[in-house]
Amino acid sequence: MKNVMDIFKTMEYGPAPESATPALAWIQERQPFGLFINNQWVKPSSGEYLESINPATGKLLAKIASASSADVDTAVAAARAAFETWGKTPGHVRARYLYAIARHIQKHSRLLAVLESLDNGKPIRETRDIDIPLVARHFYYHAGWAQLMSGELPGYEPLGVVGQIIPWNFPLLMLAWKIAPALAMGNTVVLKPARYTSLTALKFAEIMQEIDLPPGVVNIVTGEASQVGEALVRHPDVNKIAFTGSTEVGRSIRRATAGSGKKLSLELGGKSPFIVFDDADLDSVVEGVVDAIWFNQGQVCCAGSRLLVQEDIADQLITKLRARMEKLRIGEPLDKAVDIGAIVSPGQLKEIQRLVATGVEEGAHIWQPSWACPTEGYFFPPTLFTNVSPATTIAQVEIFGPVLVAMTFRTPAEAVALANNTRYGLAASVWSENINLALDIAPKIKAGTVWINCTNMFDASSGFGGYRESGFGREGGKEGLYEYVRPSWEMQKSVPPREFPVAIDTASSNGADGAHDGQGATGEGAGDEEKTEEFPISSNGYQSAFASLPPIDRTPKMFIKGKQVRPDSGYSRDVYGPHGQVVGQVGEGNRKDIRNAVEAAHAASGWATGTTFSKSQILYYIAENLSAREAEFARRIVQQTGRSLADATAEVQASISRLFSYAAWSDKYEGDVHRPPLRGVTLAMKEPIGVIGMAAPDDYPLLGFVSLIAPAIAMGNTVVAIPSEKAPLSATDFYQILETSDVPPGVVNIVTGERDTLTQVLAEHDDVDAMWYFGSAEGSKRVEFASAGNMKRTWVNYGHPRNWLDTVQGEGEEFLREATQVKNIWVPYGE
Ligand code: NAD
Ligand code: MN
């Protein structure tokens, strides 16, 4: 027993444990836990249970149901039945339920915090002060969106049944990030918690009963990934999968859902940079590093796991950091004075040990504090690697443990290059007392969240999610809502496919005209007796003595880096008119042409940093130049499709109007400034995605092409476009418009040829950041599958038609959203 004088001398902390008794009693009364389906506890059909352990002791905590795919079927059926009503429940009613959930989270906050610490091993200080308050905040925030949905998201509807799969590192918080927006937007849910950490989700299920949520709206199915996870991913009656977890599993889910039409959002891994400039306040930096990499034992997707320090202060910072690490306290997670708790499972501990051993083998210097970890349970000490070279395993691979790797840089440009030298793009922090420097660096980093002079801050108002192989989709913010809705017109499935090419003999001409246009946007012309003439493309109405001379052959080429280029293959393909007659030739593009085009698009990335005003000027200029050649472009459409001149003219005019729309949007589709609960703001910037590959639809040779390239370049992307395969001549004529409209070389590249073959090359290309595809169902599936290589974003039509003439379907925010990604930059104020 120490006396007061001893304590006074050493200033050692004594134990300050939170009692586990109420939580353990709660578990004892209920276990073995069942599955939560239709607001009832049901036994797993297999009769099998899994053991959940307390990682701080290694001892059994509870038995939880191990569901099979049959149980998943039952849960999905319950969610489907519930959706019939819940999907039509007024926003205000849904808001009341979400509000009740938030209130009940707060009422049970202590139990939830203790359960989370027991089950996951994270310190009670974190669950009590961070996890659970953020959970409540998320439900409050989304209660608000349920209330406002009809006014703020007009024209959108819920998706239906959503399958949600979450990891073990923030069990209840990840549940909240998934369930709150899903319910707010009118969906019903089947959620699979992580195998090691299901307990708070099961307490959450009880809250669903307490608040009398209609049965089937939220179903919770525990069990193994290979049973429950895969069954959910493959279930034909699930409309969306929302997944948070490793990039590896995310990739397999992308492939498994390819072509199914399931909407997908993926929140994946990271290797986030923590950048320290030499003018930073080093004492704050040290505390920042502690929060960046030792919060939750480093088991944080956005952990600042790569410390990038300006060379001249590196030694000083490392010395300070080691001194601080020596003072960190590791141990019993329920002790309120503990900084670092236990690693979630023996498997995860082994993986950390393996990667740390690799780092040592790779020649990096390892440093750990002198004190020893508890011998019971799964603990790993805070670890710092210096002398790390950027290409090594420990600098590139997500360790997901309390392990920091340090590297140095000299200049801001080097810092950015080093920061972006990763396949991930989840988060970054930038430390400097020079606000100009920090705000200059933030947009240059490819990551969904950038924290300036702070780290690991979260709020429901500020969307969270990745760039690159950290996944796509956002959770939180208004942008996160769109992951749970789709345009109402899509649900009506009433857009009839437009026949192509339209044969011009009277009988089928009538039929085709009747079929093409549900909205009646043109409809004039084609049905009457107007005889469609053949317009030789060389005809310009010029009357002269030489009118009878043969036309000069015009050979459309491909358009790469602002130049007209011949196809690498040396082959051409014929373009046929409506009677099967040859109306021209275009280049037969191949892999090499696509690669050249992608390279050119990359080289033109400076387009993103130009002003929005200049982009809008150029789009207006394109429209102006197209308008000057309206008749010629209309005739070209007629020549390829056999549609009436009036109908073709309407398509050209719609294309001009579309260019005007995006000229208008380019300086108006702007970001937001959020006010999260801190002294400061977050700047939600809409950034371009990068290089977008696109395959244009067949049915509107000009309008389909323009409708894709215009929003993409308006938002600062550069593109590689594959025109309509059947009628490519409108797009190849279009490069002359681009050439005369001050579009910088490489911003728009056009490669003609077989759509699906060229698309495959684009979809597999690691330097393409997104792929838009408007073709067949089979082609859509191949795009989604191939995209998994670098986890590029995709936008495909699954073979469904879209009425490109209609401004609701053919333009607007849906296109702009596909052309952008939101980056949240956190900027705290004050001294
Ligand atoms: P994990 O990918 O192994 O598992 C995540 C979830 O998916 C678990 O519920 C698991 O049971 C399930 N699952 C596994 N294989 C599956 C399959 N084939 N089909 C369907 N479901 C399957 O990841 P983890 O180890 O639980 O979590 C750590 C990872 O999660 C890290 O990479 C981390 O960066 C990432 N993470 C990302 C975010 C984010 O928001 N971006 C947040 C937290 C964690
Ligand atoms: Mn556990």
Short mmCIF file of C-alpha atoms in Angstrom, two decimals, residues 198-616:
data_model
loop_
_atom_site.label_atom_id
_atom_site.label_comp_id
_atom_site.label_asym_id
_atom_site.label_seq_id
_atom_site.Cartn_x
_atom_site.Cartn_y
_atom_site.Cartn_z
CA SER A 198 -21.42 -7.71 -32.28
CA LEU A 199 -22.51 -6.80 -28.76
CA THR A 200 -23.30 -3.12 -29.15
CA ALA A 201 -25.25 -3.90 -32.33
CA LEU A 202 -27.34 -6.33 -30.28
CA LYS A 203 -27.93 -3.68 -27.62
CA PHE A 204 -28.91 -1.37 -30.48
CA ALA A 205 -31.45 -4.01 -31.56
CA GLU A 206 -33.03 -3.77 -28.12
CA ILE A 207 -33.31 -0.03 -28.62
CA MET A 208 -35.23 -0.72 -31.84
CA GLN A 209 -37.73 -2.68 -29.73
CA GLU A 210 -37.85 0.03 -27.07
CA ILE A 211 -38.75 2.72 -29.54
CA ASP A 212 -41.22 0.47 -31.36
CA LEU A 213 -39.61 0.80 -34.74
CA PRO A 214 -41.86 -1.06 -37.20
CA PRO A 215 -40.74 -4.71 -37.43
CA GLY A 216 -38.37 -5.54 -40.27
CA VAL A 217 -37.04 -2.01 -40.78
CA VAL A 218 -33.76 -2.91 -39.04
CA ASN A 219 -32.55 -6.52 -38.94
CA ILE A 220 -29.25 -7.57 -37.40
CA VAL A 221 -27.68 -10.82 -38.47
CA THR A 222 -24.49 -11.92 -36.73
CA GLY A 223 -22.10 -14.57 -37.96
CA GLU A 224 -19.19 -15.40 -40.21
CA ALA A 225 -18.22 -13.39 -43.28
CA SER A 226 -18.30 -16.50 -45.44
CA GLN A 227 -21.92 -17.18 -44.43
CA VAL A 228 -23.65 -13.91 -43.73
CA GLY A 229 -21.47 -11.44 -45.62
CA GLU A 230 -21.37 -13.33 -48.86
CA ALA A 231 -25.06 -14.24 -48.73
CA LEU A 232 -25.97 -10.57 -48.35
CA VAL A 233 -23.65 -9.51 -51.17
CA ARG A 234 -25.13 -12.08 -53.54
CA HIS A 235 -28.77 -11.82 -52.49
CA PRO A 236 -30.95 -10.95 -55.50
CA ASP A 237 -33.46 -8.98 -53.43
CA VAL A 238 -30.91 -6.60 -51.91
CA ASN A 239 -30.79 -3.24 -53.71
CA LYS A 240 -27.58 -1.90 -52.28
CA ILE A 241 -24.50 -3.00 -50.39
CA ALA A 242 -22.82 -0.52 -48.08
CA PHE A 243 -19.49 -1.90 -46.93
CA THR A 244 -16.76 -0.70 -44.62
CA GLY A 245 -13.69 -2.85 -44.29
CA SER A 246 -10.50 -3.80 -46.01
CA THR A 247 -9.69 -2.92 -49.61
CA GLU A 248 -9.19 -6.59 -50.36
CA VAL A 249 -12.73 -7.55 -49.35
CA GLY A 250 -14.12 -4.38 -50.96
CA ARG A 251 -12.55 -5.46 -54.22
CA SER A 252 -14.12 -8.90 -54.00
CA ILE A 253 -17.53 -7.31 -53.30
CA ARG A 254 -17.13 -5.04 -56.32
CA ARG A 255 -16.55 -8.11 -58.47
CA ALA A 256 -19.32 -10.16 -56.89
CA THR A 257 -21.93 -7.44 -57.43
CA ALA A 258 -20.78 -6.51 -60.97
CA GLY A 259 -23.72 -6.22 -63.33
CA SER A 260 -26.29 -6.97 -60.63
CA GLY A 261 -27.56 -3.40 -60.56
CA LYS A 262 -26.93 -3.23 -56.80
CA LYS A 263 -25.78 0.19 -55.75
CA LEU A 264 -22.47 0.02 -53.92
CA SER A 265 -20.55 2.18 -51.51
CA LEU A 266 -17.17 1.13 -50.22
CA GLU A 267 -15.27 2.66 -47.31
CA LEU A 268 -11.92 0.92 -47.38
CA GLY A 269 -8.42 1.08 -46.02
CA GLY A 270 -5.87 3.84 -45.84
CA LYS A 271 -2.27 4.77 -45.21
CA SER A 272 -2.80 8.39 -44.41
CA PRO A 273 0.01 10.95 -44.34
CA PHE A 274 0.60 13.21 -41.34
CA ILE A 275 2.63 16.07 -42.78
CA VAL A 276 4.67 18.33 -40.51
CA PHE A 277 6.28 21.49 -41.86
CA ASP A 278 9.18 23.06 -40.03
CA ASP A 279 7.14 26.03 -38.81
CA ALA A 280 4.56 23.82 -37.05
CA ASP A 281 3.94 24.05 -33.32
CA LEU A 282 5.79 20.89 -32.32
CA ASP A 283 4.09 20.38 -28.96
CA SER A 284 0.72 20.36 -30.70
CA VAL A 285 2.15 18.10 -33.35
CA VAL A 286 3.19 15.55 -30.73
CA GLU A 287 -0.33 15.46 -29.26
CA GLY A 288 -1.65 15.26 -32.82
CA VAL A 289 0.50 12.23 -33.54
CA VAL A 290 -0.79 10.55 -30.40
CA ASP A 291 -4.36 11.04 -31.63
CA ALA A 292 -3.47 10.10 -35.17
CA ILE A 293 -1.86 6.73 -34.61
CA TRP A 294 -2.46 5.64 -31.01
CA PHE A 295 -6.16 6.43 -30.93
CA ASN A 296 -7.98 3.08 -30.90
CA GLN A 297 -4.60 1.26 -30.92
CA GLY A 298 -4.06 2.54 -34.45
CA GLN A 299 -6.93 0.41 -35.69
CA VAL A 300 -8.39 3.37 -37.52
CA CYS A 301 -8.95 3.47 -41.28
CA CYS A 302 -7.82 7.10 -41.44
CA ALA A 303 -5.00 6.74 -38.89
CA GLY A 304 -2.12 9.11 -39.61
CA SER A 305 0.22 6.17 -40.05
CA ARG A 306 2.86 7.85 -42.20
CA LEU A 307 4.63 10.71 -40.45
CA LEU A 308 6.19 12.99 -43.07
CA VAL A 309 8.46 15.55 -41.44
CA GLN A 310 10.40 18.40 -42.93
CA GLU A 311 14.02 17.38 -42.72
CA ASP A 312 15.38 20.26 -40.60
CA ILE A 313 13.09 19.50 -37.65
CA ALA A 314 12.97 15.72 -37.93
CA ASP A 315 15.42 14.94 -35.14
CA GLN A 316 13.83 17.40 -32.78
CA LEU A 317 10.34 16.02 -33.40
CA ILE A 318 11.39 12.38 -33.12
CA THR A 319 13.06 13.11 -29.77
CA LYS A 320 9.93 14.81 -28.43
CA LEU A 321 7.78 12.01 -29.75
CA ARG A 322 9.82 9.29 -28.08
CA ALA A 323 9.59 11.14 -24.79
CA ARG A 324 5.81 11.29 -25.17
CA MET A 325 5.57 7.62 -26.13
CA GLU A 326 7.47 6.72 -22.99
CA LYS A 327 4.61 8.33 -21.01
CA LEU A 328 1.71 6.60 -22.78
CA ARG A 329 -0.23 4.23 -20.57
CA ILE A 330 -1.33 0.87 -21.93
CA GLY A 331 -3.57 -1.63 -20.20
CA GLU A 332 -7.07 -2.39 -18.91
CA PRO A 333 -9.45 -0.64 -21.34
CA LEU A 334 -11.95 0.06 -18.57
CA ASP A 335 -9.36 2.11 -16.69
CA LYS A 336 -10.25 5.74 -17.33
CA ALA A 337 -6.59 6.78 -17.25
CA VAL A 338 -5.45 4.36 -19.94
CA ASP A 339 -4.37 5.69 -23.35
CA ILE A 340 -3.97 2.45 -25.25
CA GLY A 341 -6.13 -0.62 -24.88
CA ALA A 342 -6.01 -4.09 -26.39
CA ILE A 343 -5.80 -5.24 -30.01
CA VAL A 344 -9.13 -6.66 -31.09
CA SER A 345 -8.12 -10.27 -31.70
CA PRO A 346 -5.17 -12.67 -31.64
CA GLY A 347 -5.26 -12.77 -35.45
CA GLN A 348 -4.96 -9.01 -35.73
CA LEU A 349 -2.13 -8.99 -33.17
CA LYS A 350 -0.24 -11.59 -35.23
CA GLU A 351 -0.68 -9.53 -38.37
CA ILE A 352 0.77 -6.44 -36.64
CA GLN A 353 3.69 -8.49 -35.34
CA ARG A 354 4.33 -9.90 -38.82
CA LEU A 355 4.38 -6.45 -40.45
CA VAL A 356 6.61 -5.01 -37.73
CA ALA A 357 9.05 -7.88 -38.24
CA THR A 358 8.98 -7.11 -41.97
CA GLY A 359 9.87 -3.49 -41.21
CA VAL A 360 12.88 -4.60 -39.20
CA GLU A 361 13.97 -6.93 -42.00
CA GLU A 362 13.58 -4.10 -44.46
CA GLY A 363 16.18 -2.17 -42.51
CA ALA A 364 14.07 0.47 -40.80
CA HIS A 365 14.96 1.51 -37.22
CA ILE A 366 12.39 0.40 -34.69
CA TRP A 367 11.77 2.20 -31.41
CA GLN A 368 9.40 1.19 -28.62
CA PRO A 369 9.03 2.54 -25.07
CA SER A 370 10.97 0.85 -22.28
CA TRP A 371 7.90 -0.29 -20.34
CA ALA A 372 6.31 -3.71 -20.84
CA CYS A 373 2.79 -4.53 -22.02
CA PRO A 374 0.37 -6.52 -19.87
CA THR A 375 0.98 -10.23 -20.34
CA GLU A 376 -2.68 -11.22 -20.29
CA GLY A 377 -4.78 -10.32 -23.34
CA TYR A 378 -3.65 -8.99 -26.72
CA PHE A 379 -1.50 -5.89 -26.39
CA PHE A 380 1.05 -4.29 -28.66
CA PRO A 381 3.23 -1.33 -27.67
CA PRO A 382 3.25 1.98 -29.54
CA THR A 383 5.96 1.63 -32.16
CA LEU A 384 7.91 4.15 -34.21
CA PHE A 385 9.94 3.34 -37.31
CA THR A 386 12.49 5.80 -38.62
CA ASN A 387 14.89 5.46 -41.53
CA VAL A 388 12.01 4.14 -43.60
CA SER A 389 12.23 4.23 -47.35
CA PRO A 390 9.06 5.10 -49.21
CA ALA A 391 8.81 1.96 -51.34
CA THR A 392 9.05 -0.55 -48.48
CA THR A 393 6.20 -2.69 -47.19
CA ILE A 394 5.75 -0.79 -43.94
CA ALA A 395 5.55 2.50 -45.85
CA GLN A 396 2.92 1.19 -48.25
CA VAL A 397 0.79 -1.43 -46.48
CA GLU A 398 -1.92 -0.59 -43.98
CA ILE A 399 -0.72 -2.09 -40.69
CA PHE A 400 -3.88 -1.30 -38.73
CA GLY A 401 -2.09 -1.19 -35.43
CA PRO A 402 -0.18 1.29 -33.19
CA VAL A 403 2.73 1.52 -35.61
CA LEU A 404 3.99 4.78 -37.07
CA VAL A 405 6.49 5.04 -39.91
CA ALA A 406 8.44 8.29 -40.29
CA MET A 407 9.96 9.75 -43.45
CA THR A 408 11.39 13.14 -44.28
CA PHE A 409 10.94 15.68 -47.05
CA ARG A 410 12.59 18.98 -47.97
CA THR A 411 10.10 21.03 -49.95
CA PRO A 412 6.33 21.37 -50.03
CA ALA A 413 6.29 19.78 -53.49
CA GLU A 414 8.19 16.80 -52.13
CA ALA A 415 5.75 16.54 -49.24
CA VAL A 416 2.81 16.37 -51.64
CA ALA A 417 4.53 13.78 -53.83
CA LEU A 418 5.35 11.63 -50.82
CA ALA A 419 1.85 12.04 -49.38
CA ASN A 420 0.28 10.92 -52.65
CA ASN A 421 2.68 8.04 -53.09
CA THR A 422 0.12 5.47 -52.01
CA ARG A 423 -2.72 3.58 -53.62
CA TYR A 424 -5.03 4.85 -50.91
CA GLY A 425 -6.63 8.24 -50.43
CA LEU A 426 -8.68 8.37 -47.28
CA ALA A 427 -7.30 11.21 -45.16
CA ALA A 428 -4.33 13.44 -44.41
CA SER A 429 -3.28 15.99 -41.81
CA VAL A 430 -1.19 19.03 -42.52
CA TRP A 431 0.65 20.88 -39.75
CA SER A 432 2.00 24.37 -40.28
CA GLU A 433 1.56 27.75 -38.66
CA ASN A 434 1.52 29.21 -42.16
CA ILE A 435 -2.13 29.16 -43.19
CA ASN A 436 -1.28 29.98 -46.80
CA LEU A 437 0.96 26.97 -47.05
CA ALA A 438 -1.52 24.63 -45.35
CA LEU A 439 -4.41 25.76 -47.55
CA ASP A 440 -2.26 25.36 -50.63
CA ILE A 441 -1.28 21.81 -49.72
CA ALA A 442 -4.78 20.56 -48.81
CA PRO A 443 -6.25 20.55 -52.34
CA LYS A 444 -3.13 18.89 -53.73
CA ILE A 445 -3.52 15.82 -51.58
CA LYS A 446 -5.60 13.04 -53.02
CA ALA A 447 -7.75 12.18 -50.03
CA GLY A 448 -11.37 12.54 -48.96
CA THR A 449 -10.57 14.33 -45.70
CA VAL A 450 -7.77 16.76 -44.89
CA TRP A 451 -7.26 18.00 -41.35
CA ILE A 452 -5.28 21.20 -40.92
CA ASN A 453 -3.49 21.39 -37.56
CA CYS A 454 -5.80 18.71 -36.20
CA THR A 455 -6.50 15.07 -36.84
CA ASN A 456 -9.14 12.33 -36.58
CA MET A 457 -12.01 14.78 -36.25
CA PHE A 458 -15.42 13.55 -37.34
CA ASP A 459 -18.87 15.00 -37.58
CA ALA A 460 -22.10 13.90 -39.21
CA SER A 461 -22.28 17.13 -41.21
CA SER A 462 -18.97 16.52 -42.94
CA GLY A 463 -18.96 13.56 -45.30
CA PHE A 464 -16.28 10.94 -44.90
CA GLY A 465 -14.91 8.62 -47.58
CA GLY A 466 -12.07 7.85 -49.90
CA TYR A 467 -10.30 8.62 -53.11
CA ARG A 468 -8.65 5.89 -55.15
CA GLU A 469 -8.37 2.47 -53.46
CA SER A 470 -9.84 3.81 -50.25
CA GLY A 471 -13.18 3.32 -51.97
CA PHE A 472 -16.05 5.48 -53.15
CA GLY A 473 -19.16 7.02 -51.72
CA ARG A 474 -19.44 9.26 -48.69
CA GLU A 475 -20.93 8.77 -45.23
CA GLY A 476 -22.29 11.89 -43.59
CA GLY A 477 -23.10 15.26 -45.10
CA LYS A 478 -25.73 15.77 -47.75
CA GLU A 479 -23.49 13.95 -50.22
CA GLY A 480 -23.89 10.79 -48.14
CA LEU A 481 -27.65 10.76 -48.67
CA TYR A 482 -27.34 10.11 -52.38
CA GLU A 483 -25.85 6.72 -51.56
CA TYR A 484 -29.31 5.70 -50.36
CA VAL A 485 -31.61 7.08 -53.07
CA ARG A 486 -32.09 6.98 -56.80
CA PRO A 487 -33.86 9.23 -59.27
CA SER A 488 -37.60 8.58 -59.35
CA TRP A 489 -37.67 8.34 -63.12
CA GLU A 490 -35.42 5.29 -62.92
CA MET A 491 -37.88 3.54 -60.65
CA GLN A 492 -40.67 4.03 -63.15
CA LYS A 493 -38.71 2.01 -65.72
CA SER A 494 -40.91 3.50 -68.41
CA VAL A 495 -38.30 4.85 -70.79
CA PRO A 496 -38.74 2.87 -73.97
CA PRO A 497 -35.57 2.02 -75.83
CA ARG A 498 -34.97 4.06 -78.91
CA GLU A 499 -34.61 1.86 -81.97
CA PHE A 500 -31.37 2.33 -83.81
CA PRO A 501 -30.67 2.77 -86.60
CA VAL A 502 -34.13 3.90 -87.58
CA ALA A 503 -34.92 2.46 -90.97
CA ILE A 504 -36.53 5.04 -93.18
CA ASP A 505 -39.10 3.09 -95.12
CA THR A 506 -42.46 4.44 -94.06
CA ALA A 507 -43.69 1.46 -92.05
CA SER A 508 -40.76 1.10 -89.70
CA SER A 509 -40.22 4.81 -89.58
CA ASN A 510 -43.59 5.22 -87.91
CA GLY A 511 -42.94 2.35 -85.56
CA ALA A 512 -39.58 3.66 -84.50
CA ASP A 513 -40.84 7.14 -83.98
CA GLY A 514 -43.62 5.90 -81.77
CA ALA A 515 -41.14 3.97 -79.70
CA HIS A 516 -38.49 6.53 -79.15
CA ASP A 517 -39.96 9.29 -77.23
CA GLY A 518 -42.08 8.89 -74.15
CA GLN A 519 -41.67 12.51 -73.14
CA GLY A 520 -42.68 13.97 -76.48
CA ALA A 521 -39.70 16.27 -76.55
CA THR A 522 -39.48 16.30 -80.34
CA GLY A 523 -41.83 13.96 -82.11
CA GLU A 524 -42.17 16.27 -85.04
CA GLY A 525 -41.27 15.27 -88.50
CA ALA A 526 -40.33 11.66 -88.61
CA GLY A 527 -43.83 10.35 -88.74
CA ASP A 528 -45.09 12.45 -91.64
CA GLU A 529 -44.35 11.91 -95.22
CA GLU A 530 -41.23 14.04 -95.26
CA LYS A 531 -38.78 12.23 -97.42
CA THR A 532 -35.40 11.87 -95.80
CA GLU A 533 -32.78 12.81 -98.32
CA GLU A 534 -29.30 11.50 -98.50
CA PHE A 535 -27.02 14.41 -97.78
CA PRO A 536 -23.51 13.86 -99.00
CA ILE A 537 -21.40 15.25 -96.21
CA SER A 538 -19.30 17.28 -98.63
CA SER A 539 -22.39 19.22 -99.54
CA ASN A 540 -22.24 22.65 -98.01
CA GLY A 541 -24.86 24.30 -100.13
CA TYR A 542 -22.15 26.01 -102.11
CA GLN A 543 -23.34 26.54 -105.65
CA SER A 544 -20.67 26.81 -108.25
CA ALA A 545 -19.58 25.71 -111.61
CA PHE A 546 -17.79 22.84 -109.94
CA ALA A 547 -20.87 21.47 -108.26
CA SER A 548 -20.51 18.24 -110.14
CA LEU A 549 -16.96 17.53 -109.00
CA PRO A 550 -16.53 14.46 -106.78
CA PRO A 551 -16.41 15.38 -103.09
CA ILE A 552 -13.01 15.55 -101.38
CA ASP A 553 -12.71 12.54 -99.14
CA ARG A 554 -12.72 13.48 -95.52
CA THR A 555 -11.20 10.86 -93.26
CA PRO A 556 -12.21 11.19 -89.66
CA LYS A 557 -9.31 10.40 -87.39
CA MET A 558 -9.04 9.95 -83.71
CA PHE A 559 -8.38 12.90 -81.50
CA ILE A 560 -5.61 12.62 -78.96
CA LYS A 561 -3.70 15.39 -77.20
CA GLY A 562 -5.40 18.00 -79.36
CA LYS A 563 -4.24 16.37 -82.56
CA GLN A 564 -5.99 14.36 -85.23
CA VAL A 565 -4.20 11.03 -85.25
CA ARG A 566 -4.42 7.86 -87.29
CA PRO A 567 -5.23 4.63 -85.49
CA ASP A 568 -2.25 2.61 -84.31
CA SER A 569 -3.70 -0.48 -86.03
CA GLY A 570 -3.75 1.17 -89.43
CA TYR A 571 -7.25 -0.26 -89.90
CA SER A 572 -10.49 1.56 -90.48
CA ARG A 573 -14.01 0.42 -89.80
CA ASP A 574 -17.02 1.20 -91.95
CA VAL A 575 -19.86 3.27 -90.65
CA TYR A 576 -23.21 2.25 -92.05
CA GLY A 577 -26.27 4.30 -92.79
CA PRO A 578 -29.84 3.17 -92.25
CA HIS A 579 -29.96 1.19 -95.47
CA GLY A 580 -26.78 -0.63 -94.68
CA GLN A 581 -24.86 1.59 -97.07
CA VAL A 582 -21.38 2.73 -96.09
CA VAL A 583 -21.45 6.42 -95.12
CA GLY A 584 -17.87 6.76 -93.96
CA GLN A 585 -14.97 5.19 -92.14
CA VAL A 586 -13.44 5.80 -88.77
CA GLY A 587 -10.23 4.51 -87.24
CA GLU A 588 -10.23 1.08 -85.60
CA GLY A 589 -8.86 2.05 -82.21
CA ASN A 590 -6.91 -0.41 -80.09
CA ARG A 591 -5.21 -0.76 -76.72
CA LYS A 592 -2.32 1.44 -77.79
CA ASP A 593 -4.60 4.29 -78.84
CA ILE A 594 -6.41 4.12 -75.52
CA ARG A 595 -3.12 4.19 -73.64
CA ASN A 596 -1.97 7.22 -75.58
CA ALA A 597 -5.26 8.93 -74.93
CA VAL A 598 -5.07 8.21 -71.19
CA GLU A 599 -1.56 9.58 -71.08
CA ALA A 600 -2.70 12.72 -72.87
CA ALA A 601 -5.63 13.10 -70.48
CA HIS A 602 -3.26 12.82 -67.52
CA ALA A 603 -0.87 15.34 -68.96
CA ALA A 604 -3.81 17.76 -69.23
CA SER A 605 -4.61 17.57 -65.51
CA GLY A 606 -3.82 21.28 -65.21
CA TRP A 607 -7.35 21.77 -66.55
CA ALA A 608 -8.59 21.04 -63.03
CA THR A 609 -6.80 24.00 -61.51
CA GLY A 610 -7.95 26.60 -64.03
CA THR A 611 -10.73 28.93 -62.98
CA THR A 612 -14.36 27.90 -63.20
CA PHE A 613 -14.94 31.08 -65.18
CA SER A 614 -12.54 29.99 -67.90
CA LYS A 615 -14.17 26.55 -68.07
CA SER A 616 -17.55 28.15 -68.46
#
